[in-house]
Coordinates of N, CA and C in Angstrom, one line a residue:
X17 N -45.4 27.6 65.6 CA -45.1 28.7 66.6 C -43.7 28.6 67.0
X18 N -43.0 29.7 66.6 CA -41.7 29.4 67.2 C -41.7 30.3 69.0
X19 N -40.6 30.4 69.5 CA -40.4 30.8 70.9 C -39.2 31.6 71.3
X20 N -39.4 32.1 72.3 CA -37.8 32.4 72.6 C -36.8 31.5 73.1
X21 N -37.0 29.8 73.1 CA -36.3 28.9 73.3 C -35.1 28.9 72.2
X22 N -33.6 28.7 72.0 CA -32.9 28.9 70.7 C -33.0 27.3 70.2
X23 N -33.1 27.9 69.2 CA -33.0 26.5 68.3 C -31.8 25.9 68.1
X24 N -31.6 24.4 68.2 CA -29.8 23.7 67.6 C -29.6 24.9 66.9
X25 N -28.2 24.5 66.8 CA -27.3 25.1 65.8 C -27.7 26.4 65.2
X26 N -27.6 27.8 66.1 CA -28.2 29.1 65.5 C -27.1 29.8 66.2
X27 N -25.5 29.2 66.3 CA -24.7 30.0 66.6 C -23.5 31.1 65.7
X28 N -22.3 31.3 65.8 CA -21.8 32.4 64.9 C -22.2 31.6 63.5
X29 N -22.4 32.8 62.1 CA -22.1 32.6 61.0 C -20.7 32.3 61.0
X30 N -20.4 31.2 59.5 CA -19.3 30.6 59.6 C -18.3 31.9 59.0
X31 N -17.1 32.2 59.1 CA -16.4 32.8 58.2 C -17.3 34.6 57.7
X32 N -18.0 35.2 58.9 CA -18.1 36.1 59.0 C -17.8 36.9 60.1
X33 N -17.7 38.3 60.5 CA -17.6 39.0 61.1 C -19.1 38.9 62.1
X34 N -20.0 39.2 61.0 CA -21.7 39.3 60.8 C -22.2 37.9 61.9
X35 N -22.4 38.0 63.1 CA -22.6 36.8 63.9 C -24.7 36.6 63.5
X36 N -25.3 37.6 63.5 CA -26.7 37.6 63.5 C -27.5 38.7 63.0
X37 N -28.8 38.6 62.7 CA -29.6 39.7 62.3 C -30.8 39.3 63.1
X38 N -31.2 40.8 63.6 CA -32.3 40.6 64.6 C -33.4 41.7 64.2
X39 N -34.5 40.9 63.6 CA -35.7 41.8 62.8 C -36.8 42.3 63.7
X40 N -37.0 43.6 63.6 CA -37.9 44.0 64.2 C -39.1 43.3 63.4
X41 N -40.5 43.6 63.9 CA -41.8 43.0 62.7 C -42.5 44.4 62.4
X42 N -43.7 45.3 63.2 CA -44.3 45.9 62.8 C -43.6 47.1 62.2
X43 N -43.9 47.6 60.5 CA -42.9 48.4 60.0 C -42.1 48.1 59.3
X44 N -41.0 47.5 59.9 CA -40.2 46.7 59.5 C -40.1 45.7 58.1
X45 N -41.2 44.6 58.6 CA -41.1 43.3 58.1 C -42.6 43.5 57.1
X46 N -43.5 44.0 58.5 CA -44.5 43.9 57.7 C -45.1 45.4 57.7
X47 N -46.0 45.5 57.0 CA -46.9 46.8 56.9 C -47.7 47.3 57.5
X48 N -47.9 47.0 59.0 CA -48.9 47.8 59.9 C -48.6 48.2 61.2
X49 N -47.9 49.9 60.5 CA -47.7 50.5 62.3 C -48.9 51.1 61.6
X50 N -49.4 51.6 60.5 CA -50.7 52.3 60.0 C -51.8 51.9 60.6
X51 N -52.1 50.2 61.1 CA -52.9 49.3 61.2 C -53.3 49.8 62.8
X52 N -52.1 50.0 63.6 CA -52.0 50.0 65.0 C -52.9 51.5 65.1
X53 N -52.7 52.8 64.6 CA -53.0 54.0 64.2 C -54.3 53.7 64.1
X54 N -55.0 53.0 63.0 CA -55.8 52.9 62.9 C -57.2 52.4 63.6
X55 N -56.3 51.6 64.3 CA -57.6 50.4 65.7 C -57.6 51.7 67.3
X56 N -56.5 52.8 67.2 CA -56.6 53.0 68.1 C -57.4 54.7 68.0
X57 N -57.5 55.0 67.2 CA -58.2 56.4 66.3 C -59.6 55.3 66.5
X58 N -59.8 54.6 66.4 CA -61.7 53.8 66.1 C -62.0 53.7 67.6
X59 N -60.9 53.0 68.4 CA -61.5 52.8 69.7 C -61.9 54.1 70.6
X60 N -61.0 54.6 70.7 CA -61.1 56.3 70.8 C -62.1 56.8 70.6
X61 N -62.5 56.9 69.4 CA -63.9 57.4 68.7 C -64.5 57.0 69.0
X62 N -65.0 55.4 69.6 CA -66.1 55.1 70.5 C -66.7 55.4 71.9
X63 N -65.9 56.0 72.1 CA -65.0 56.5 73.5 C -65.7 57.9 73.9
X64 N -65.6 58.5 72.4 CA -66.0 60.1 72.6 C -64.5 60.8 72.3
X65 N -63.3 60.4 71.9 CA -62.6 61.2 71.3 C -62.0 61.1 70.1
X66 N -61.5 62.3 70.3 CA -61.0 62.4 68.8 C -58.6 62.1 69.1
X67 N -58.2 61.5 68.2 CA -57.0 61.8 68.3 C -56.3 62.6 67.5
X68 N -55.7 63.2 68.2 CA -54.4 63.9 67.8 C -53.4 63.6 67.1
X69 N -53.1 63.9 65.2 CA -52.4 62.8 64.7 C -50.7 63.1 64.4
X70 N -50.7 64.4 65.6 CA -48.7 64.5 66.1 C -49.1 63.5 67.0
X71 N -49.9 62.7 67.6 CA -49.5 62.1 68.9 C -49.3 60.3 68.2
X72 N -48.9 60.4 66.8 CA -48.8 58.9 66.4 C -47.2 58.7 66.6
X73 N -46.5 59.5 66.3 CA -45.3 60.1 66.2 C -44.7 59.5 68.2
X74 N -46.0 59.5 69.0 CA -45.3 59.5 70.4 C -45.7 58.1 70.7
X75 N -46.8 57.6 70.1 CA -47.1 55.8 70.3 C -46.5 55.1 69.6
X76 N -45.7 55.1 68.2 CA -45.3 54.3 67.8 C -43.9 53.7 67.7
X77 N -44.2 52.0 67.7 CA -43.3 51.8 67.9 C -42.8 51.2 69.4
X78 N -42.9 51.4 70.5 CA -43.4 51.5 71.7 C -44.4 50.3 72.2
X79 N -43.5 50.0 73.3 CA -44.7 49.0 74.2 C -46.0 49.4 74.3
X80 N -47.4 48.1 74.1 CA -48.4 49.0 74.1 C -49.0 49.3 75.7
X81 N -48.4 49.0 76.6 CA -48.9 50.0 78.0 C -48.5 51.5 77.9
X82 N -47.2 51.5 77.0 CA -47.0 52.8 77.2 C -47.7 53.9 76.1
X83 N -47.9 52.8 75.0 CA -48.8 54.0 74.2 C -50.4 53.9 74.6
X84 N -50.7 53.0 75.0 CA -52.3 52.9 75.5 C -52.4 53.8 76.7
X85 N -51.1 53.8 77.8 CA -51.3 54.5 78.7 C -51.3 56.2 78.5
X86 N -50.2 56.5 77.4 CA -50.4 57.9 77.0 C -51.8 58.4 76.2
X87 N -52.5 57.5 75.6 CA -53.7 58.0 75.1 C -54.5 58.2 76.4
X88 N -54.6 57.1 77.2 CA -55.6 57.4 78.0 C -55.5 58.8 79.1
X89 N -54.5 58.7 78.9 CA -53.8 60.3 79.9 C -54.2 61.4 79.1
X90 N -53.8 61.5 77.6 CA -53.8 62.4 76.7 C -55.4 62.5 76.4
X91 N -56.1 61.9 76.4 CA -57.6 62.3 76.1 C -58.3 62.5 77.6
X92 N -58.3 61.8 78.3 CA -58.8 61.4 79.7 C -60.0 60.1 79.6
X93 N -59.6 59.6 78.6 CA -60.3 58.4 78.5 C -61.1 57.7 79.4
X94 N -62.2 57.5 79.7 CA -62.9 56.5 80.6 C -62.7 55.0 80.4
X95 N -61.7 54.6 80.5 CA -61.3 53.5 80.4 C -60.0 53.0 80.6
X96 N -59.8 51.6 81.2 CA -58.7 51.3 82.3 C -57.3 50.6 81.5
X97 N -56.1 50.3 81.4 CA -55.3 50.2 80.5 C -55.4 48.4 80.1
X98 N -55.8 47.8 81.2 CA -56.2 46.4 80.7 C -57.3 46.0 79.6
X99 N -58.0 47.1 79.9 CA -59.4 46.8 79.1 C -58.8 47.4 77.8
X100 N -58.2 48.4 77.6 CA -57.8 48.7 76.0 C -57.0 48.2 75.6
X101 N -56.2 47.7 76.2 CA -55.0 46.6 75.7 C -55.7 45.3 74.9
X102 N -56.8 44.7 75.7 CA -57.6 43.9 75.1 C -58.5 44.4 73.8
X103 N -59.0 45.8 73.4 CA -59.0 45.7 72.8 C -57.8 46.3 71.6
X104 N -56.9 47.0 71.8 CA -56.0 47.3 70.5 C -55.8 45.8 69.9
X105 N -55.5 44.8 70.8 CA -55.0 43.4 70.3 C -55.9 42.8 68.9
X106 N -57.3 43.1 69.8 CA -58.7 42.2 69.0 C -58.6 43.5 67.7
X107 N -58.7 44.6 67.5 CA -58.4 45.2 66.4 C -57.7 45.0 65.6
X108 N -56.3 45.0 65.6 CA -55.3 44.8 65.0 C -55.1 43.2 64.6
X109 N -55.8 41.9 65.5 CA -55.9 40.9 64.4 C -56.8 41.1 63.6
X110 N -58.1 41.8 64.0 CA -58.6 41.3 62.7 C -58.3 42.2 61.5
X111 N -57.6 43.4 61.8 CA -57.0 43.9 60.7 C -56.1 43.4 60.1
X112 N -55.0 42.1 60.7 CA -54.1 41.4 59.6 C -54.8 40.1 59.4
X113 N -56.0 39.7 59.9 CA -56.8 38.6 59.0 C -57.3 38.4 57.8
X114 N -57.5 40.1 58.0 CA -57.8 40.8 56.1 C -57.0 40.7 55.6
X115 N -56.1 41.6 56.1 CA -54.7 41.6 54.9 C -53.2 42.1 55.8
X116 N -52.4 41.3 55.2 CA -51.0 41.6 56.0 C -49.7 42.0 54.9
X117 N -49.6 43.3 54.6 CA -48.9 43.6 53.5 C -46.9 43.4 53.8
X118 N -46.4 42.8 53.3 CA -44.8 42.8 53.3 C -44.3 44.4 53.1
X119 N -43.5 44.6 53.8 CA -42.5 45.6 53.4 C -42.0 45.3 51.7
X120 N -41.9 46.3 51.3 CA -40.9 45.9 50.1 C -39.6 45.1 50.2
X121 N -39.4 44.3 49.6 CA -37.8 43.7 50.4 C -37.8 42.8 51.3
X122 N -38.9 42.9 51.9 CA -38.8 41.8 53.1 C -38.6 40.0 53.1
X123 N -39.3 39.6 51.9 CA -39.4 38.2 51.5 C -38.2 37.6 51.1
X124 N -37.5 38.9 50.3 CA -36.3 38.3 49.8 C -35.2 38.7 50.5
X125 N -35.5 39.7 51.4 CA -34.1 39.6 52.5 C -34.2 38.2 53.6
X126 N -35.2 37.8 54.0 CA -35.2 36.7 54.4 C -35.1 35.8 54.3
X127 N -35.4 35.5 53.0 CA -35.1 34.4 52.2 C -33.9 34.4 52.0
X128 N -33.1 35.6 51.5 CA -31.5 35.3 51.5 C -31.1 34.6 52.7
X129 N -31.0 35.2 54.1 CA -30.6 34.6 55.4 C -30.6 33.6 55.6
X130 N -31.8 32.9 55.0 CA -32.2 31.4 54.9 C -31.5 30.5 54.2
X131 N -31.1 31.0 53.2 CA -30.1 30.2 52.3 C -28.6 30.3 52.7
X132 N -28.1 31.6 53.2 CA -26.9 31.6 54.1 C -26.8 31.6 55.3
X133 N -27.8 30.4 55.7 CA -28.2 30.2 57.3 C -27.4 30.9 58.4
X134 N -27.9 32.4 58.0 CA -27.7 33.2 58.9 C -28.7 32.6 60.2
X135 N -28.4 33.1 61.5 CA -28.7 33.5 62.7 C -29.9 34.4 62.4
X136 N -31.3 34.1 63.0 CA -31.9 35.5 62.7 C -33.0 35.3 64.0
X137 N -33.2 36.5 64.4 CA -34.3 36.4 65.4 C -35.3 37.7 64.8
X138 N -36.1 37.2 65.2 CA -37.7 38.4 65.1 C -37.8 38.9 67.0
X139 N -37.7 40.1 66.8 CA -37.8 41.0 68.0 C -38.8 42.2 67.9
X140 N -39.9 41.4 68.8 CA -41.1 43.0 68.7 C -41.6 43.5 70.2
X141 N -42.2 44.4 69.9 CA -42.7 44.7 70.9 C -43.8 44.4 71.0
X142 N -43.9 44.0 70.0 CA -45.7 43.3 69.7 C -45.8 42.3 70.9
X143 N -47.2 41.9 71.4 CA -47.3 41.1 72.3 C -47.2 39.2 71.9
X144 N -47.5 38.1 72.3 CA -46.6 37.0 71.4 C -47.8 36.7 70.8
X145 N -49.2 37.0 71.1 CA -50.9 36.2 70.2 C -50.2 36.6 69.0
X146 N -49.9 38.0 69.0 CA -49.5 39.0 67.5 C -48.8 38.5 66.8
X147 N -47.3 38.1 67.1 CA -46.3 37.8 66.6 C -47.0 36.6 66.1
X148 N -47.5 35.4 66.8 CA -47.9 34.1 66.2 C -48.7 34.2 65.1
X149 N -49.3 35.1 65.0 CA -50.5 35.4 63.8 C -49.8 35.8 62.6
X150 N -48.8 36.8 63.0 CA -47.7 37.3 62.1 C -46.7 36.7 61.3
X151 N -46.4 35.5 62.0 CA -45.5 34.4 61.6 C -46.0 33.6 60.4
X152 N -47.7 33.4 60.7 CA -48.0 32.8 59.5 C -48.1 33.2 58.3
X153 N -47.7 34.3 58.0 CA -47.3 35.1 56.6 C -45.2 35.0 56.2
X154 N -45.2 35.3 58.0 CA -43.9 35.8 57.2 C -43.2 34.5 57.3
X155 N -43.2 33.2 57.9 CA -42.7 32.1 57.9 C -42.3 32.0 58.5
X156 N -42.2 31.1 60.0 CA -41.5 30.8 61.0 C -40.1 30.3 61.0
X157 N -40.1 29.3 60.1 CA -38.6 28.9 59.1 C -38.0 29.8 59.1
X158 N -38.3 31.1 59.0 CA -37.2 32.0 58.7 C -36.5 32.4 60.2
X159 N -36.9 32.3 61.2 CA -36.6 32.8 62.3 C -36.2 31.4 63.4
X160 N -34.7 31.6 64.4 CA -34.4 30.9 64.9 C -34.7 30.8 66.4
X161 N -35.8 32.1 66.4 CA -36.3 32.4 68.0 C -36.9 33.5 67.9
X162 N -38.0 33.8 68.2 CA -38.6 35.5 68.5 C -38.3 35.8 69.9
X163 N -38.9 37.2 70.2 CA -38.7 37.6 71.2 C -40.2 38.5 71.1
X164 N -41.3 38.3 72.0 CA -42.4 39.4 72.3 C -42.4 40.4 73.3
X165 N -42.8 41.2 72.9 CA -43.0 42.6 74.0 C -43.4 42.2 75.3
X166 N -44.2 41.1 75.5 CA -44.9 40.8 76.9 C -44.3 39.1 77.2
X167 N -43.0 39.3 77.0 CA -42.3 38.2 77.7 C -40.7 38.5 78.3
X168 N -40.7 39.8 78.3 CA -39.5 40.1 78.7 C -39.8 41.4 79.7
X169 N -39.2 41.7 80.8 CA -39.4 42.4 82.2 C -39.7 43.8 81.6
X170 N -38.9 43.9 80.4 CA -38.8 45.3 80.1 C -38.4 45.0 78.7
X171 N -39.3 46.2 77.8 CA -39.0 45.7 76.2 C -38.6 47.3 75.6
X172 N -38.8 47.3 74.5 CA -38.2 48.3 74.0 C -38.9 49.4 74.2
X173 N -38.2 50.7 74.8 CA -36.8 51.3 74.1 C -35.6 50.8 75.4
X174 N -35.8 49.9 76.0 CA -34.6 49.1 77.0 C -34.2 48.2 75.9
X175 N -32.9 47.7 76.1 CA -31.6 46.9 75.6 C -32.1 45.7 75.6
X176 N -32.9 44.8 76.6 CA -32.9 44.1 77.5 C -33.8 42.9 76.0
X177 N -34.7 43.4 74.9 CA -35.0 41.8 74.2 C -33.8 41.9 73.3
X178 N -33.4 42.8 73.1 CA -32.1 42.8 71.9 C -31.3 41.7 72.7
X179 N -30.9 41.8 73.9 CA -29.4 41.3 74.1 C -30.2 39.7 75.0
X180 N -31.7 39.1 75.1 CA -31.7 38.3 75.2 C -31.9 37.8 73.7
X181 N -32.6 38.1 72.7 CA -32.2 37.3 71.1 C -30.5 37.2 71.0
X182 N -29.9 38.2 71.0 CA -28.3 38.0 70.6 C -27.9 36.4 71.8
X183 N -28.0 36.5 73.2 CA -28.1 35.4 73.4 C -28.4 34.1 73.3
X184 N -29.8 34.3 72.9 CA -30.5 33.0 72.8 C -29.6 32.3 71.2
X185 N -28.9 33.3 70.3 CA -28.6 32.9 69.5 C -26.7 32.3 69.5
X186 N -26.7 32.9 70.5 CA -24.9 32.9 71.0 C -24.4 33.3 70.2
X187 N -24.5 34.9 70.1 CA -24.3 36.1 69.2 C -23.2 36.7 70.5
X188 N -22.5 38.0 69.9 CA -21.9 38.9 70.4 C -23.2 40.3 69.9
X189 N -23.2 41.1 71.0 CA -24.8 41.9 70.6 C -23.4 42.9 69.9
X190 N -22.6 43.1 69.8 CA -21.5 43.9 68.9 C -21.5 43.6 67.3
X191 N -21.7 42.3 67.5 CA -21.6 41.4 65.9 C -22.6 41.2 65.5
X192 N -24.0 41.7 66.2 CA -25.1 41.9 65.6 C -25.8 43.0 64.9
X193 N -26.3 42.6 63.6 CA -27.0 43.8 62.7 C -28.3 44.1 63.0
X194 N -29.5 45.0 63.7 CA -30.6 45.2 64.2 C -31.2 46.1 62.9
X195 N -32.4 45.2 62.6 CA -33.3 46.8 61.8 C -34.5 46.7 62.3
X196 N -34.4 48.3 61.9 CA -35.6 48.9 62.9 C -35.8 49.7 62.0
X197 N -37.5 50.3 62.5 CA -38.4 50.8 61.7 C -38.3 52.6 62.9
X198 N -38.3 52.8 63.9 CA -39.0 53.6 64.6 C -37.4 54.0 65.5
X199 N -37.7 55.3 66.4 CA -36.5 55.4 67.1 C -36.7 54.7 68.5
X200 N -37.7 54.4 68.7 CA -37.7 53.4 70.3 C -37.0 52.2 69.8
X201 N -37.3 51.5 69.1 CA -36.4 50.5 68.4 C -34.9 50.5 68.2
X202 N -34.5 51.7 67.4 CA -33.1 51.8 67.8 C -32.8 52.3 68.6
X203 N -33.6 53.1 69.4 CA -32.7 53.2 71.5 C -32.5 51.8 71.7
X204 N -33.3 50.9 71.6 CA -33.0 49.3 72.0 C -32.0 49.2 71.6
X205 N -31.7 49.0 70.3 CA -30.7 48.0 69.7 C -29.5 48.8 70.5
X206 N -29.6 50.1 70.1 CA -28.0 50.5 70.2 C -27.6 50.6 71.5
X207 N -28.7 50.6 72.5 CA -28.2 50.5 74.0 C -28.2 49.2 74.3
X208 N -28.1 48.0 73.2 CA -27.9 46.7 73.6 C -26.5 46.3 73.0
X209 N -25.8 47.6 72.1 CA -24.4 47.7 71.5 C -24.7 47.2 70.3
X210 N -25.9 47.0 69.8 CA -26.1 46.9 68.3 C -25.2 47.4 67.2
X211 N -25.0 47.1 65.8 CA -25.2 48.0 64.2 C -26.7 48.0 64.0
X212 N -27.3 48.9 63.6 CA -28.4 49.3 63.5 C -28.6 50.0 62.2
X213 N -29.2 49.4 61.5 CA -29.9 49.8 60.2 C -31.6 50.3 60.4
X214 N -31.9 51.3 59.8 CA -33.0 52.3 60.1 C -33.7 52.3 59.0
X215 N -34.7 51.7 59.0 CA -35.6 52.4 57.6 C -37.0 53.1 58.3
X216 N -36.7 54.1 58.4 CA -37.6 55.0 59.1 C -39.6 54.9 58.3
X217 N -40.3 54.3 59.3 CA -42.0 54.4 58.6 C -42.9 55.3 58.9
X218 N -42.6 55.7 59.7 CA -43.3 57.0 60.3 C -42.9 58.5 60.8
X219 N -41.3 57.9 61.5 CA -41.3 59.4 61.9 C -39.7 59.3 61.2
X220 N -38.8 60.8 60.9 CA -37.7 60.2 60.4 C -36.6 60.2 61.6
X221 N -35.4 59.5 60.7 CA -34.5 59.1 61.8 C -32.9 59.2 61.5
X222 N -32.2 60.1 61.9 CA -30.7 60.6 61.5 C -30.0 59.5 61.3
X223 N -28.9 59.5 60.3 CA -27.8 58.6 61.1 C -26.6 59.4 62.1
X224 N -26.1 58.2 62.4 CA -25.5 58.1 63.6 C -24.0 57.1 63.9
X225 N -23.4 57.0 64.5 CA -22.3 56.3 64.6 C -22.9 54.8 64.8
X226 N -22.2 53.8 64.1 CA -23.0 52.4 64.2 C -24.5 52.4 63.6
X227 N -25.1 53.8 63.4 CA -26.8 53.4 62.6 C -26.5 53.7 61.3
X228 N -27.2 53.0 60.3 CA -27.0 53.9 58.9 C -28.4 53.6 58.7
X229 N -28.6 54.3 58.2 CA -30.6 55.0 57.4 C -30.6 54.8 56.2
X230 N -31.4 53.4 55.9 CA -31.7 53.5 54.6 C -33.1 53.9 54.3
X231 N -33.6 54.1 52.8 CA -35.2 54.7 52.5 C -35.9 52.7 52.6
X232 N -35.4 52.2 52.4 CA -36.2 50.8 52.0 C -35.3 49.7 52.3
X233 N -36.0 48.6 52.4 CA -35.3 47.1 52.9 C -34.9 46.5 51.7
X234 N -35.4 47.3 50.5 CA -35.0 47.3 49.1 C -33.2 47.5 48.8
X235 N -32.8 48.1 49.8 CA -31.1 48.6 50.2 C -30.8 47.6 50.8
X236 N -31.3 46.4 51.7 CA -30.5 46.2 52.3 C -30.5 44.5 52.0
X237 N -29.3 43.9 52.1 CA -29.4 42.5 51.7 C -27.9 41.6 52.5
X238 N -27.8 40.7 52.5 CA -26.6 40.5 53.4 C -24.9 41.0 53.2
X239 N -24.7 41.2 52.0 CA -23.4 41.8 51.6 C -23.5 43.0 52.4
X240 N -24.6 43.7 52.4 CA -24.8 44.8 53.4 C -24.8 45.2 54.6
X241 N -25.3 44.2 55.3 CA -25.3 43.7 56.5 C -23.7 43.6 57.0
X242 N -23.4 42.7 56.0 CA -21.5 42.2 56.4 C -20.9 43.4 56.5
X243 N -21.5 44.4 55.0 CA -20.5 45.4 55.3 C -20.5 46.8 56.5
X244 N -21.6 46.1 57.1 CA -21.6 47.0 58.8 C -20.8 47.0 59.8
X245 N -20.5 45.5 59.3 CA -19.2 45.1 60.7 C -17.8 45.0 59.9
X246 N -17.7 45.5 58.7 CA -16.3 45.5 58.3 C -16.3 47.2 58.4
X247 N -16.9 48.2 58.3 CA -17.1 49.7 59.0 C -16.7 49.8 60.1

């Protein structure tokens, strides 16, 4: 289990511009904003409703009080935001106990970092049970500190776990590269002064000054990365 404690030695890369990369997970890294969609369409349905599937487009990605809270508003749900929160969580592990699919790209971008002992943090909104469960696929080795949705005052679409991972790493959040899956994600990064790389999973996402949009993590590798902060 790693933490948001920083680990020795996860300060600037040597002889780069490129001080850190700070990975989003669900989307991203791994394969289940579908998964999240899916636990909360079933709980729903036990419920007595039906969801709305433009209203995935408004939960995803997003703290889950804020998307549990919008469902419950949006249906009128009989049920209180503690109690669903409890269960979206219990859904969604046992949907990655089954299976936890990688992004395309993901194993071997990280693995690169690892060998050019980049600086890297895992930044989710996911709560930290998640992230811990998540780690044991994607490797904790690879990460020099996470950051969960329910350990910081305020998580994304605020600045505020971006610019504690760039810290914890003794990063410049200017010299750091952010990818993100969703646009609550990159309101974080870039209102934490991020480069922000986009690989859009659900809804799409423009580029923008400092963002560049790729289709896949299949695009992106550290030469790439570098070449964000030499732009």
């Amino acid at each position: 289990m790693t933490s948001t404690v920083p680990a020795p030695g996860t300060c600037t890369a040597e002889g780069s511009a490129l001080q850190a990369v700070l990975l989003d997970m669900d989307g991203t890294l791994v394969d289940t904003e579908g998964f999240w969609w899916d636990v909360e369409v079933e709980i729903f349905a036990s419920l007595g409703h039906t969801l709305d599937d433009t209203w995935r487009h408004v939960v995803v990605g997003g703290p889950m009080t804020r998307s549990a809270g919008f469902l419950i508003e949006a249906t009128g749900a009989d049920i209180g935001l503690a109690e669903l929160t409890v269960l979206l969580n219990q859904g969604f592990e046992d949907r990655i106990d089954r299976t936890l699919p990688l992004m395309p790209g993901a194993a071997r971008l990280l693995a690169e970092l690892a060998a050019y002992e980049i600086p890297t943090a895992l930044v989710s909104a996911s709560h930290r049970r998640i992230i811990d469960r998540v780690l044991t696929s994607l490797g904790p080795q690879h990460f020099a500190l996470t950051v969960a949705g329910d350990e910081v005052p305020r998580t994304k679409p605020h600045p505020d776990p971006y610019l504690l991972a760039a810290a914890g790493l003794g990063a410049d959040p200017a010299r750091c590269a952010v990818v993100e899956d969703t646009a609550t994600g990159v309101a974080a990064a870039e209102a934490a002064g991020c480069h922000v790389v986009a690989v859009p999973s659900v809804a799409p996402i423009t580029p923008a000054a400092r963002r560049t949009v790729v289709t896949s993590l299949e695009e992106v590798d550290l030469a790439f990365l570098r070449g964000l902060m030499a732009a």
